[in-house]
PDB file of C-alpha atoms in Angstrom:
ATOM      1  CA  MET P   1     -66.580  32.560 -13.725  1.00  0.00           C
ATOM      2  CA  ILE P   2     -63.048  31.462 -12.819  1.00  0.00           C
ATOM      3  CA  ARG P   3     -62.195  34.626 -10.845  1.00  0.00           C
ATOM      4  CA  VAL P   4     -64.171  33.695  -7.692  1.00  0.00           C
ATOM      5  CA  PRO P   5     -62.844  30.072  -7.211  1.00  0.00           C
ATOM      6  CA  ALA P   6     -59.269  31.164  -8.218  1.00  0.00           C
ATOM      7  CA  THR P   7     -59.460  33.966  -5.581  1.00  0.00           C
ATOM      8  CA  VAL P   8     -60.742  31.689  -2.873  1.00  0.00           C
ATOM      9  CA  LEU P   9     -58.168  28.992  -3.555  1.00  0.00           C
ATOM     10  CA  GLY P  10     -55.489  31.610  -3.766  1.00  0.00           C
ATOM     11  CA  ALA P  11     -56.447  33.074  -0.418  1.00  0.00           C
ATOM     12  CA  LEU P  12     -56.360  29.621   1.215  1.00  0.00           C
ATOM     13  CA  ALA P  13     -52.897  28.917  -0.320  1.00  0.00           C
ATOM     14  CA  PHE P  14     -51.636  32.305   0.756  1.00  0.00           C
ATOM     15  CA  ALA P  15     -52.813  31.693   4.372  1.00  0.00           C
ATOM     16  CA  VAL P  16     -51.085  28.333   4.524  1.00  0.00           C
ATOM     17  CA  ALA P  17     -47.817  29.800   3.189  1.00  0.00           C
ATOM     18  CA  LEU P  18     -47.977  32.817   5.570  1.00  0.00           C
ATOM     19  CA  ALA P  19     -48.566  30.483   8.527  1.00  0.00           C
ATOM     20  CA  GLY P  20     -45.489  28.507   7.484  1.00  0.00           C
ATOM     21  CA  LEU P  21     -43.331  31.622   7.364  1.00  0.00           C
ATOM     22  CA  LEU P  22     -44.687  32.973  10.735  1.00  0.00           C
ATOM     23  CA  SER P  23     -44.197  29.594  12.459  1.00  0.00           C
ATOM     24  CA  ARG P  24     -40.395  29.947  12.158  1.00  0.00           C
ATOM     25  CA  TYR P  25     -40.527  32.888  14.606  1.00  0.00           C
ATOM     26  CA  LEU P  26     -42.992  31.423  17.152  1.00  0.00           C
ATOM     27  CA  PRO P  27     -42.157  29.433  20.305  1.00  0.00           C
ATOM     28  CA  ILE P  28     -42.860  25.708  19.877  1.00  0.00           C
ATOM     29  CA  ASP P  29     -45.698  25.567  22.431  1.00  0.00           C
ATOM     30  CA  HIS P  30     -48.293  23.742  20.362  1.00  0.00           C
ATOM     31  CA  GLU P  31     -48.175  20.780  18.058  1.00  0.00           C
ATOM     32  CA  ILE P  32     -49.652  22.775  15.196  1.00  0.00           C
ATOM     33  CA  VAL P  33     -46.771  25.329  15.375  1.00  0.00           C
ATOM     34  CA  LEU P  34     -44.373  22.376  15.538  1.00  0.00           C
ATOM     35  CA  ILE P  35     -45.769  20.820  12.366  1.00  0.00           C
ATOM     36  CA  LEU P  36     -45.933  24.228  10.498  1.00  0.00           C
ATOM     37  CA  ALA P  37     -42.298  25.015  11.356  1.00  0.00           C
ATOM     38  CA  ALA P  38     -41.079  21.558  10.381  1.00  0.00           C
ATOM     39  CA  ALA P  39     -42.954  21.897   7.062  1.00  0.00           C
ATOM     40  CA  ALA P  40     -41.990  25.508   6.514  1.00  0.00           C
ATOM     41  CA  PRO P  41     -39.563  25.007   3.613  1.00  0.00           C
ATOM     42  CA  TYR P  42     -42.234  23.105   1.664  1.00  0.00           C
ATOM     43  CA  LEU P  43     -44.858  25.762   2.255  1.00  0.00           C
ATOM     44  CA  THR P  44     -43.257  28.013  -0.284  1.00  0.00           C
ATOM     45  CA  ALA P  45     -45.130  25.912  -2.844  1.00  0.00           C
ATOM     46  CA  PRO P  46     -48.564  27.149  -1.674  1.00  0.00           C
ATOM     47  CA  GLY P  47     -47.218  30.698  -1.756  1.00  0.00           C
ATOM     48  CA  ILE P  48     -46.309  30.162  -5.410  1.00  0.00           C
ATOM     49  CA  ALA P  49     -49.688  28.693  -6.099  1.00  0.00           C
ATOM     50  CA  ALA P  50     -51.365  31.671  -4.417  1.00  0.00           C
ATOM     51  CA  MET P  51     -49.411  34.006  -6.636  1.00  0.00           C
ATOM     52  CA  VAL P  52     -50.447  32.138  -9.805  1.00  0.00           C
ATOM     53  CA  LEU P  53     -54.122  31.867  -8.728  1.00  0.00           C
ATOM     54  CA  PHE P  54     -54.355  35.517  -7.864  1.00  0.00           C
ATOM     55  CA  ALA P  55     -52.829  36.370 -11.243  1.00  0.00           C
ATOM     56  CA  VAL P  56     -55.342  34.118 -13.056  1.00  0.00           C
ATOM     57  CA  ALA P  57     -58.122  35.953 -11.175  1.00  0.00           C
ATOM     58  CA  ARG P  58     -56.485  39.249 -12.071  1.00  0.00           C
ATOM     59  CA  ARG P  59     -56.282  40.298  -8.383  1.00  0.00           C
ATOM     60  CA  TRP P  60     -53.149  42.352  -8.769  1.00  0.00           C
ATOM     61  CA  VAL P  61     -52.593  43.508  -5.199  1.00  0.00           C
ATOM     62  CA  PRO P  62     -52.930  40.020  -3.722  1.00  0.00           C
ATOM     63  CA  THR P  63     -50.605  38.787  -6.588  1.00  0.00           C
ATOM     64  CA  ILE P  64     -47.936  41.276  -5.421  1.00  0.00           C
ATOM     65  CA  LEU P  65     -48.424  40.299  -1.762  1.00  0.00           C
ATOM     66  CA  ALA P  66     -48.095  36.646  -2.651  1.00  0.00           C
ATOM     67  CA  ALA P  67     -44.918  37.340  -4.646  1.00  0.00           C
ATOM     68  CA  VAL P  68     -43.411  39.236  -1.698  1.00  0.00           C
ATOM     69  CA  LEU P  69     -44.296  36.334   0.585  1.00  0.00           C
ATOM     70  CA  CYS P  70     -42.566  33.875  -1.766  1.00  0.00           C
ATOM     71  CA  LEU P  71     -39.440  35.965  -1.902  1.00  0.00           C
ATOM     72  CA  ALA P  72     -39.397  36.250   1.892  1.00  0.00           C
ATOM     73  CA  MET P  73     -39.683  32.452   2.249  1.00  0.00           C
ATOM     74  CA  LEU P  74     -36.961  31.847  -0.355  1.00  0.00           C
ATOM     75  CA  ALA P  75     -34.800  34.432   1.380  1.00  0.00           C
ATOM     76  CA  VAL P  76     -34.739  32.448   4.650  1.00  0.00           C
ATOM     77  CA  LEU P  77     -34.127  29.214   2.782  1.00  0.00           C
ATOM     78  CA  ALA P  78     -31.561  30.135   0.177  1.00  0.00           C
ATOM     79  CA  PRO P  79     -28.535  30.885   2.538  1.00  0.00           C
ATOM     80  CA  ARG P  80     -28.415  27.237   3.544  1.00  0.00           C
ATOM     81  CA  TYR P  81     -27.398  26.407  -0.010  1.00  0.00           C
ATOM     82  CA  PHE P  82     -24.486  28.978  -0.154  1.00  0.00           C
ATOM     83  CA  GLY P  83     -21.103  27.715   0.815  1.00  0.00           C
ATOM     84  CA  PRO P  84     -18.821  26.352   2.008  1.00  0.00           C
ATOM     85  CA  GLU P  85     -17.310  29.408   3.579  1.00  0.00           C
ATOM     86  CA  LYS P  86     -13.628  30.046   2.959  1.00  0.00           C
ATOM     87  CA  THR P  87     -11.039  30.315   5.777  1.00  0.00           C
ATOM     88  CA  SER P  88      -7.352  31.017   5.625  1.00  0.00           C
ATOM     89  CA  VAL P  89      -6.554  29.626   9.018  1.00  0.00           C
ATOM     90  CA  PRO P  90      -4.345  26.496   8.818  1.00  0.00           C
ATOM     91  CA  SER P  91      -6.516  23.617   9.889  1.00  0.00           C
ATOM     92  CA  ILE P  92      -6.797  19.877  10.307  1.00  0.00           C
ATOM     93  CA  ALA P  93      -9.868  18.247   8.645  1.00  0.00           C
ATOM     94  CA  LEU P  94     -11.779  16.147  11.210  1.00  0.00           C
ATOM     95  CA  ARG P  95     -14.609  13.928  10.056  1.00  0.00           C
ATOM     96  CA  VAL P  96     -17.617  13.708  12.405  1.00  0.00           C
ATOM     97  CA  LEU P  97     -20.537  11.287  11.980  1.00  0.00           C
ATOM     98  CA  THR P  98     -23.692  11.312  14.113  1.00  0.00           C
ATOM     99  CA  ALA P  99     -25.888   8.203  13.838  1.00  0.00           C
ATOM    100  CA  ASN P 100     -29.182   7.416  15.492  1.00  0.00           C
ATOM    101  CA  LEU P 101     -29.321   3.676  15.692  1.00  0.00           C
ATOM    102  CA  GLY P 102     -33.089   3.453  15.779  1.00  0.00           C
ATOM    103  CA  MET P 103     -33.484   1.820  19.203  1.00  0.00           C
ATOM    104  CA  GLY P 104     -30.438  -0.288  18.454  1.00  0.00           C
ATOM    105  CA  ARG P 105     -31.867  -1.804  15.273  1.00  0.00           C
ATOM    106  CA  ALA P 106     -29.270  -0.315  12.831  1.00  0.00           C
ATOM    107  CA  ASP P 107     -27.116  -3.006  11.169  1.00  0.00           C
ATOM    108  CA  ALA P 108     -23.908  -3.027  13.239  1.00  0.00           C
ATOM    109  CA  ARG P 109     -21.621  -4.155  10.374  1.00  0.00           C
ATOM    110  CA  ALA P 110     -23.020  -1.432   8.118  1.00  0.00           C
ATOM    111  CA  VAL P 111     -22.428   1.205  10.810  1.00  0.00           C
ATOM    112  CA  VAL P 112     -18.848   0.057  11.356  1.00  0.00           C
ATOM    113  CA  GLU P 113     -18.171   0.045   7.648  1.00  0.00           C
ATOM    114  CA  LEU P 114     -19.637   3.476   7.230  1.00  0.00           C
ATOM    115  CA  ALA P 115     -17.797   4.926  10.297  1.00  0.00           C
ATOM    116  CA  THR P 116     -14.529   3.388   9.168  1.00  0.00           C
ATOM    117  CA  GLY P 117     -14.698   5.076   5.823  1.00  0.00           C
ATOM    118  CA  SER P 118     -16.115   8.460   6.760  1.00  0.00           C
ATOM    119  CA  ALA P 119     -15.466   9.322  10.366  1.00  0.00           C
ATOM    120  CA  ASP P 120     -12.756  10.173  12.927  1.00  0.00           C
ATOM    121  CA  VAL P 121     -15.297  10.797  15.667  1.00  0.00           C
ATOM    122  CA  LEU P 122     -18.562   8.838  15.852  1.00  0.00           C
ATOM    123  CA  VAL P 123     -21.511   9.923  17.971  1.00  0.00           C
ATOM    124  CA  VAL P 124     -24.407   7.459  18.357  1.00  0.00           C
ATOM    125  CA  GLN P 125     -27.810   7.787  19.841  1.00  0.00           C
ATOM    126  CA  GLU P 126     -30.511   5.197  20.730  1.00  0.00           C
ATOM    127  CA  MET P 127     -27.717   2.712  21.623  1.00  0.00           C
ATOM    128  CA  THR P 128     -28.963  -0.307  23.550  1.00  0.00           C
ATOM    129  CA  PRO P 129     -26.570  -2.571  25.388  1.00  0.00           C
ATOM    130  CA  GLU P 130     -27.041  -5.115  22.706  1.00  0.00           C
ATOM    131  CA  ALA P 131     -26.220  -2.608  19.981  1.00  0.00           C
ATOM    132  CA  ALA P 132     -23.111  -1.515  21.818  1.00  0.00           C
ATOM    133  CA  ASN P 133     -21.913  -5.138  22.064  1.00  0.00           C
ATOM    134  CA  ALA P 134     -22.791  -5.722  18.388  1.00  0.00           C
ATOM    135  CA  LEU P 135     -20.735  -2.657  17.295  1.00  0.00           C
ATOM    136  CA  SER P 136     -17.815  -3.783  19.275  1.00  0.00           C
ATOM    137  CA  ALA P 137     -18.076  -7.368  17.914  1.00  0.00           C
ATOM    138  CA  ALA P 138     -18.270  -5.991  14.359  1.00  0.00           C
ATOM    139  CA  GLY P 139     -14.857  -4.349  14.829  1.00  0.00           C
ATOM    140  CA  LEU P 140     -15.634  -0.788  15.802  1.00  0.00           C
ATOM    141  CA  ASP P 141     -13.266  -0.793  18.770  1.00  0.00           C
ATOM    142  CA  ALA P 142     -10.332  -1.925  16.529  1.00  0.00           C
ATOM    143  CA  VAL P 143     -10.705   1.184  14.334  1.00  0.00           C
ATOM    144  CA  PHE P 144     -11.897   3.622  17.054  1.00  0.00           C
ATOM    145  CA  GLY P 145      -9.662   2.881  19.936  1.00  0.00           C
ATOM    146  CA  HIS P 146     -11.202   5.325  22.323  1.00  0.00           C
ATOM    147  CA  ARG P 147     -14.754   5.468  23.571  1.00  0.00           C
ATOM    148  CA  VAL P 148     -17.074   6.742  26.197  1.00  0.00           C
ATOM    149  CA  LEU P 149     -20.465   4.937  26.346  1.00  0.00           C
ATOM    150  CA  ASP P 150     -23.729   5.042  28.162  1.00  0.00           C
ATOM    151  CA  PRO P 151     -25.781   2.215  26.699  1.00  0.00           C
ATOM    152  CA  ARG P 152     -29.366   2.006  27.843  1.00  0.00           C
ATOM    153  CA  PRO P 153     -32.591   0.227  26.819  1.00  0.00           C
ATOM    154  CA  MET P 154     -34.871   1.581  24.003  1.00  0.00           C
ATOM    155  CA  ALA P 155     -33.982   5.082  22.831  1.00  0.00           C
ATOM    156  CA  ALA P 156     -31.970   6.363  25.847  1.00  0.00           C
ATOM    157  CA  GLY P 157     -28.433   5.159  25.131  1.00  0.00           C
ATOM    158  CA  ILE P 158     -25.675   7.386  23.812  1.00  0.00           C
ATOM    159  CA  GLY P 159     -21.964   7.024  23.001  1.00  0.00           C
ATOM    160  CA  VAL P 160     -18.792   8.512  21.425  1.00  0.00           C
ATOM    161  CA  TRP P 161     -16.120   6.619  19.618  1.00  0.00           C
ATOM    162  CA  SER P 162     -12.956   8.346  18.512  1.00  0.00           C
ATOM    163  CA  ARG P 163      -9.828   7.486  16.575  1.00  0.00           C
ATOM    164  CA  HIS P 164      -7.938  10.035  18.704  1.00  0.00           C
ATOM    165  CA  PRO P 165      -7.494   9.814  22.508  1.00  0.00           C
ATOM    166  CA  ILE P 166     -10.437  10.883  24.697  1.00  0.00           C
ATOM    167  CA  VAL P 167      -8.692  12.471  27.574  1.00  0.00           C
ATOM    168  CA  ALA P 168     -11.695  13.369  29.701  1.00  0.00           C
ATOM    169  CA  ALA P 169     -15.411  12.633  29.719  1.00  0.00           C
ATOM    170  CA  ALA P 170     -18.472  13.274  31.772  1.00  0.00           C
ATOM    171  CA  SER P 171     -22.220  12.983  31.759  1.00  0.00           C
ATOM    172  CA  VAL P 172     -24.420  16.065  31.546  1.00  0.00           C
ATOM    173  CA  ALA P 173     -27.384  15.949  33.820  1.00  0.00           C
ATOM    174  CA  GLY P 174     -30.734  17.711  33.595  1.00  0.00           C
ATOM    175  CA  TYR P 175     -32.168  16.272  30.366  1.00  0.00           C
ATOM    176  CA  GLN P 176     -34.792  13.662  29.597  1.00  0.00           C
ATOM    177  CA  MET P 177     -32.097  11.381  28.029  1.00  0.00           C
ATOM    178  CA  PRO P 178     -28.358  11.041  28.709  1.00  0.00           C
ATOM    179  CA  MET P 179     -25.863  13.498  27.339  1.00  0.00           C
ATOM    180  CA  LEU P 180     -22.075  13.068  27.098  1.00  0.00           C
ATOM    181  CA  ARG P 181     -19.250  15.539  27.055  1.00  0.00           C
ATOM    182  CA  ALA P 182     -15.859  14.387  25.896  1.00  0.00           C
ATOM    183  CA  HIS P 183     -12.498  16.026  25.346  1.00  0.00           C
ATOM    184  CA  VAL P 184     -10.607  14.643  22.275  1.00  0.00           C
ATOM    185  CA  ARG P 185      -6.900  15.191  21.796  1.00  0.00           C
ATOM    186  CA  VAL P 186      -6.383  15.683  18.067  1.00  0.00           C
ATOM    187  CA  PRO P 187      -2.666  15.719  17.028  1.00  0.00           C
ATOM    188  CA  GLY P 188      -1.665  19.151  15.812  1.00  0.00           C
ATOM    189  CA  VAL P 189      -4.645  20.937  17.145  1.00  0.00           C
ATOM    190  CA  ARG P 190      -4.023  23.822  19.521  1.00  0.00           C
ATOM    191  CA  ALA P 191      -6.487  22.763  22.235  1.00  0.00           C
ATOM    192  CA  ASP P 192      -8.395  19.581  23.025  1.00  0.00           C
ATOM    193  CA  LEU P 193     -11.587  19.335  20.893  1.00  0.00           C
ATOM    194  CA  THR P 194     -14.821  19.303  22.989  1.00  0.00           C
ATOM    195  CA  VAL P 195     -17.509  16.952  21.740  1.00  0.00           C
ATOM    196  CA  LEU P 196     -21.011  17.231  23.143  1.00  0.00           C
ATOM    197  CA  ALA P 197     -23.173  14.224  22.311  1.00  0.00           C
ATOM    198  CA  VAL P 198     -26.843  15.099  22.435  1.00  0.00           C
ATOM    199  CA  HIS P 199     -30.231  13.413  22.047  1.00  0.00           C
ATOM    200  CA  LEU P 200     -33.181  15.662  22.970  1.00  0.00           C
ATOM    201  CA  ALA P 201     -36.637  14.382  23.772  1.00  0.00           C
ATOM    202  CA  ALA P 202     -38.807  13.839  20.818  1.00  0.00           C
ATOM    203  CA  PRO P 203     -41.811  16.347  20.532  1.00  0.00           C
ATOM    204  CA  TRP P 204     -44.084  14.005  18.565  1.00  0.00           C
ATOM    205  CA  VAL P 205     -43.832  10.694  20.494  1.00  0.00           C
ATOM    206  CA  GLN P 206     -43.200  12.156  23.958  1.00  0.00           C
ATOM    207  CA  PRO P 207     -44.969  14.981  25.677  1.00  0.00           C
ATOM    208  CA  LEU P 208     -44.186  18.267  23.957  1.00  0.00           C
ATOM    209  CA  ARG P 209     -43.158  19.863  27.195  1.00  0.00           C
ATOM    210  CA  TRP P 210     -40.259  17.352  27.501  1.00  0.00           C
ATOM    211  CA  PHE P 211     -38.851  18.588  24.221  1.00  0.00           C
ATOM    212  CA  SER P 212     -39.497  22.230  25.066  1.00  0.00           C
ATOM    213  CA  GLY P 213     -37.767  21.921  28.401  1.00  0.00           C
ATOM    214  CA  ASP P 214     -34.761  20.110  26.821  1.00  0.00           C
ATOM    215  CA  ILE P 215     -34.203  22.546  23.954  1.00  0.00           C
ATOM    216  CA  ALA P 216     -34.776  25.576  26.208  1.00  0.00           C
ATOM    217  CA  ARG P 217     -32.090  24.227  28.591  1.00  0.00           C
ATOM    218  CA  LEU P 218     -29.503  23.333  25.953  1.00  0.00           C
ATOM    219  CA  PRO P 219     -28.385  26.945  25.187  1.00  0.00           C
ATOM    220  CA  GLU P 220     -27.066  27.260  28.742  1.00  0.00           C
ATOM    221  CA  THR P 221     -25.302  23.956  28.519  1.00  0.00           C
ATOM    222  CA  MET P 222     -23.612  25.063  25.282  1.00  0.00           C
ATOM    223  CA  ARG P 223     -22.683  28.425  26.757  1.00  0.00           C
ATOM    224  CA  ALA P 224     -21.012  26.565  29.664  1.00  0.00           C
ATOM    225  CA  VAL P 225     -19.202  24.306  27.174  1.00  0.00           C
ATOM    226  CA  ALA P 226     -18.084  27.319  25.161  1.00  0.00           C
ATOM    227  CA  ARG P 227     -16.786  29.105  28.335  1.00  0.00           C
ATOM    228  CA  ASP P 228     -14.808  26.036  29.342  1.00  0.00           C
ATOM    229  CA  ALA P 229     -13.405  25.439  25.820  1.00  0.00           C
ATOM    230  CA  GLY P 230     -12.160  28.958  25.445  1.00  0.00           C
ATOM    231  CA  SER P 231     -10.528  29.261  22.076  1.00  0.00           C
ATOM    232  CA  GLY P 232     -10.699  25.465  21.590  1.00  0.00           C
ATOM    233  CA  ALA P 233     -13.051  23.893  19.000  1.00  0.00           C
ATOM    234  CA  VAL P 234     -16.435  22.598  20.013  1.00  0.00           C
ATOM    235  CA  VAL P 235     -18.585  20.077  18.078  1.00  0.00           C
ATOM    236  CA  VAL P 236     -22.149  19.362  19.227  1.00  0.00           C
ATOM    237  CA  ALA P 237     -23.619  16.337  17.427  1.00  0.00           C
ATOM    238  CA  GLY P 238     -26.676  14.235  17.680  1.00  0.00           C
ATOM    239  CA  ASP P 239     -30.399  13.918  17.235  1.00  0.00           C
ATOM    240  CA  LEU P 240     -31.815  17.319  18.327  1.00  0.00           C
ATOM    241  CA  ASN P 241     -35.345  16.413  17.177  1.00  0.00           C
ATOM    242  CA  ALA P 242     -35.652  20.000  15.800  1.00  0.00           C
ATOM    243  CA  THR P 243     -35.242  21.488  12.368  1.00  0.00           C
ATOM    244  CA  TYR P 244     -33.371  24.654  11.349  1.00  0.00           C
ATOM    245  CA  ASP P 245     -36.686  26.345  10.768  1.00  0.00           C
ATOM    246  CA  MET P 246     -37.733  25.992  14.403  1.00  0.00           C
ATOM    247  CA  ARG P 247     -37.059  29.134  16.499  1.00  0.00           C
ATOM    248  CA  PRO P 248     -35.740  27.131  19.535  1.00  0.00           C
ATOM    249  CA  PHE P 249     -33.243  25.415  17.297  1.00  0.00           C
ATOM    250  CA  ARG P 250     -31.898  28.781  15.945  1.00  0.00           C
ATOM    251  CA  ALA P 251     -31.563  29.951  19.546  1.00  0.00           C
ATOM    252  CA  LEU P 252     -28.733  27.348  19.875  1.00  0.00           C
ATOM    253  CA  LEU P 253     -26.680  29.267  17.338  1.00  0.00           C
ATOM    254  CA  ALA P 254     -25.282  31.813  19.755  1.00  0.00           C
ATOM    255  CA  GLU P 255     -21.925  32.079  21.502  1.00  0.00           C
ATOM    256  CA  GLY P 256     -20.277  31.483  18.137  1.00  0.00           C
ATOM    257  CA  TYR P 257     -22.051  28.226  17.189  1.00  0.00           C
ATOM    258  CA  ARG P 258     -23.016  27.393  13.624  1.00  0.00           C
ATOM    259  CA  ASP P 259     -24.997  24.644  12.020  1.00  0.00           C
ATOM    260  CA  ALA P 260     -22.593  22.521   9.982  1.00  0.00           C
ATOM    261  CA  ALA P 261     -25.068  21.950   7.055  1.00  0.00           C
ATOM    262  CA  GLU P 262     -25.745  25.680   6.753  1.00  0.00           C
ATOM    263  CA  GLN P 263     -22.052  26.539   7.107  1.00  0.00           C
ATOM    264  CA  ALA P 264     -21.097  24.074   4.407  1.00  0.00           C
ATOM    265  CA  GLY P 265     -23.954  25.088   2.077  1.00  0.00           C
ATOM    266  CA  ALA P 266     -25.412  21.589   2.191  1.00  0.00           C
ATOM    267  CA  GLY P 267     -29.109  22.598   2.308  1.00  0.00           C
ATOM    268  CA  MET P 268     -31.655  20.869   4.433  1.00  0.00           C
ATOM    269  CA  THR P 269     -29.771  17.578   5.034  1.00  0.00           C
ATOM    270  CA  ARG P 270     -33.042  15.595   5.496  1.00  0.00           C
ATOM    271  CA  SER P 271     -32.471  12.738   7.926  1.00  0.00           C
ATOM    272  CA  TYR P 272     -35.946  11.566   9.127  1.00  0.00           C
ATOM    273  CA  PRO P 273     -37.886   9.492   8.706  1.00  0.00           C
ATOM    274  CA  SER P 274     -35.704   7.202   6.682  1.00  0.00           C
ATOM    275  CA  LYS P 275     -37.705   4.337   5.137  1.00  0.00           C
ATOM    276  CA  PRO P 276     -36.757   1.900   2.342  1.00  0.00           C
ATOM    277  CA  TRP P 277     -39.707   3.016   0.312  1.00  0.00           C
ATOM    278  CA  SER P 278     -39.452   6.836   0.808  1.00  0.00           C
ATOM    279  CA  PRO P 279     -36.898   9.493   1.315  1.00  0.00           C
ATOM    280  CA  PRO P 280     -36.651  11.477   4.562  1.00  0.00           C
ATOM    281  CA  VAL P 281     -38.479  14.867   4.713  1.00  0.00           C
ATOM    282  CA  ILE P 282     -36.962  16.762   7.604  1.00  0.00           C
ATOM    283  CA  GLY P 283     -33.499  17.350   9.060  1.00  0.00           C
ATOM    284  CA  ILE P 284     -33.439  16.743  12.827  1.00  0.00           C
ATOM    285  CA  ASP P 285     -29.946  15.312  13.127  1.00  0.00           C
ATOM    286  CA  HIS P 286     -27.344  18.016  13.400  1.00  0.00           C
ATOM    287  CA  VAL P 287     -23.640  18.836  13.842  1.00  0.00           C
ATOM    288  CA  LEU P 288     -22.997  22.241  15.378  1.00  0.00           C
ATOM    289  CA  THR P 289     -19.562  23.850  15.316  1.00  0.00           C
ATOM    290  CA  ARG P 290     -17.757  26.471  17.360  1.00  0.00           C
ATOM    291  CA  ASN P 291     -14.190  27.752  16.679  1.00  0.00           C
ATOM    292  CA  CYS P 292     -14.032  25.458  13.728  1.00  0.00           C
ATOM    293  CA  ALA P 293     -15.683  25.413  10.335  1.00  0.00           C
ATOM    294  CA  ALA P 294     -17.694  22.726   8.513  1.00  0.00           C
ATOM    295  CA  THR P 295     -16.729  22.457   4.813  1.00  0.00           C
ATOM    296  CA  VAL P 296     -18.746  19.359   3.912  1.00  0.00           C
ATOM    297  CA  ALA P 297     -22.011  17.946   5.289  1.00  0.00           C
ATOM    298  CA  TYR P 298     -24.168  15.116   3.879  1.00  0.00           C
ATOM    299  CA  THR P 299     -26.580  12.436   5.035  1.00  0.00           C
ATOM    300  CA  VAL P 300     -25.702   8.688   4.820  1.00  0.00           C
ATOM    301  CA  ALA P 301     -27.851   5.585   4.914  1.00  0.00           C
ATOM    302  CA  LEU P 302     -28.086   3.575   8.154  1.00  0.00           C
ATOM    303  CA  PRO P 303     -29.584   0.274   7.291  1.00  0.00           C
ATOM    304  CA  GLY P 304     -32.103  -0.874   9.948  1.00  0.00           C
ATOM    305  CA  SER P 305     -32.541   2.636  11.501  1.00  0.00           C
ATOM    306  CA  ASP P 306     -35.405   5.157  10.890  1.00  0.00           C
ATOM    307  CA  HIS P 307     -32.831   7.956  10.635  1.00  0.00           C
ATOM    308  CA  ARG P 308     -30.116   8.643   8.099  1.00  0.00           C
ATOM    309  CA  GLY P 309     -26.741   9.550   9.581  1.00  0.00           C
ATOM    310  CA  LEU P 310     -25.193  12.959   9.207  1.00  0.00           C
ATOM    311  CA  ALA P 311     -21.556  13.172   8.259  1.00  0.00           C
ATOM    312  CA  ALA P 312     -19.574  16.448   8.349  1.00  0.00           C
ATOM    313  CA  THR P 313     -15.955  17.419   7.698  1.00  0.00           C
ATOM    314  CA  VAL P 314     -14.853  20.090  10.149  1.00  0.00           C
ATOM    315  CA  ASP P 315     -11.706  22.199   9.795  1.00  0.00           C
ATOM    316  CA  VAL P 316     -10.174  22.505  13.337  1.00  0.00           C
ATOM    317  CA  PRO P 317      -7.512  25.218  13.669  1.00  0.00           C
ATOM    318  CA  MET P 318      -3.998  23.891  14.037  1.00  0.00           C
ATOM    319  CA  ASP P 319      -1.543  24.753  16.844  1.00  0.00           C
ATOM    320  CA  PRO P 320       0.661  27.470  15.248  1.00  0.00           C
ATOM    321  CA  THR P 321       3.580  26.176  17.338  1.00  0.00           C
ATOM    322  CA  ALA P 322       3.312  22.616  16.154  1.00  0.00           C
ATOM    323  CA  GLY P 323       5.779  21.149  13.681  1.00  0.00           C
TER     324      GLY P 323
END
């Protein structure tokens, strides 16, 4: 009597898990694909359930297929927990923090305290003019003596604060929201560090085509940054509104770029949505590295924001002629 319902439930669970795996390799051209890809790491659970249900129903071929599916899903998830990678290149540890201020509602004093203790370079998104003033009034400028800011209403503002000199900066056009490019002169580093501060359109509160256009355009911007930086280190930081399991996000990991959380073995680094009563479920805030290596990555609380911040320690190669 139990074989038929167990088989039916197993088939349904298998279909859900398979859809989760396949969604990782599809373009994000529909909201259903977006949701499945974002949920893909969690959809291993239905695969395990399918395997158990098929076994209970004594359907051995489906049981084996479900087991293979589970192994495939674990295989794409597990590498994010291996690390950090070892390097023998003499380096300087640079701490990077990206923080979405939640339309400027993040507690300014808490952000300053957090950045003071955990960052050398701070990249902020959703920085309103009021939030920029509040951060300065709370003492951020006294600790981070160099900055390039583009505060705007609602979710559009963006900015970079640095303990080290920002020797050049420019806006990057062509996106739904502002993007900044800054060159930071880190003592002892062989070339100026390039920081690209990013906030892509959100696919679930704005038209999906805005997000699709932004993330499709970003690889070319990152290639241009890589060409200009040459052998110098590049850090891309911000709210990309995409998870590692989305195909368009992984397309960014070309031209030598790496995801800091994956490189450091930090796992999924869930950052959104951050609520006092529940933990975040997806990681859409990222630090990407090129010609440098992330050794640590972790999320941090941002009181007042609907995001957690993402902090990373990045080893930037030293100038061999220095000292």
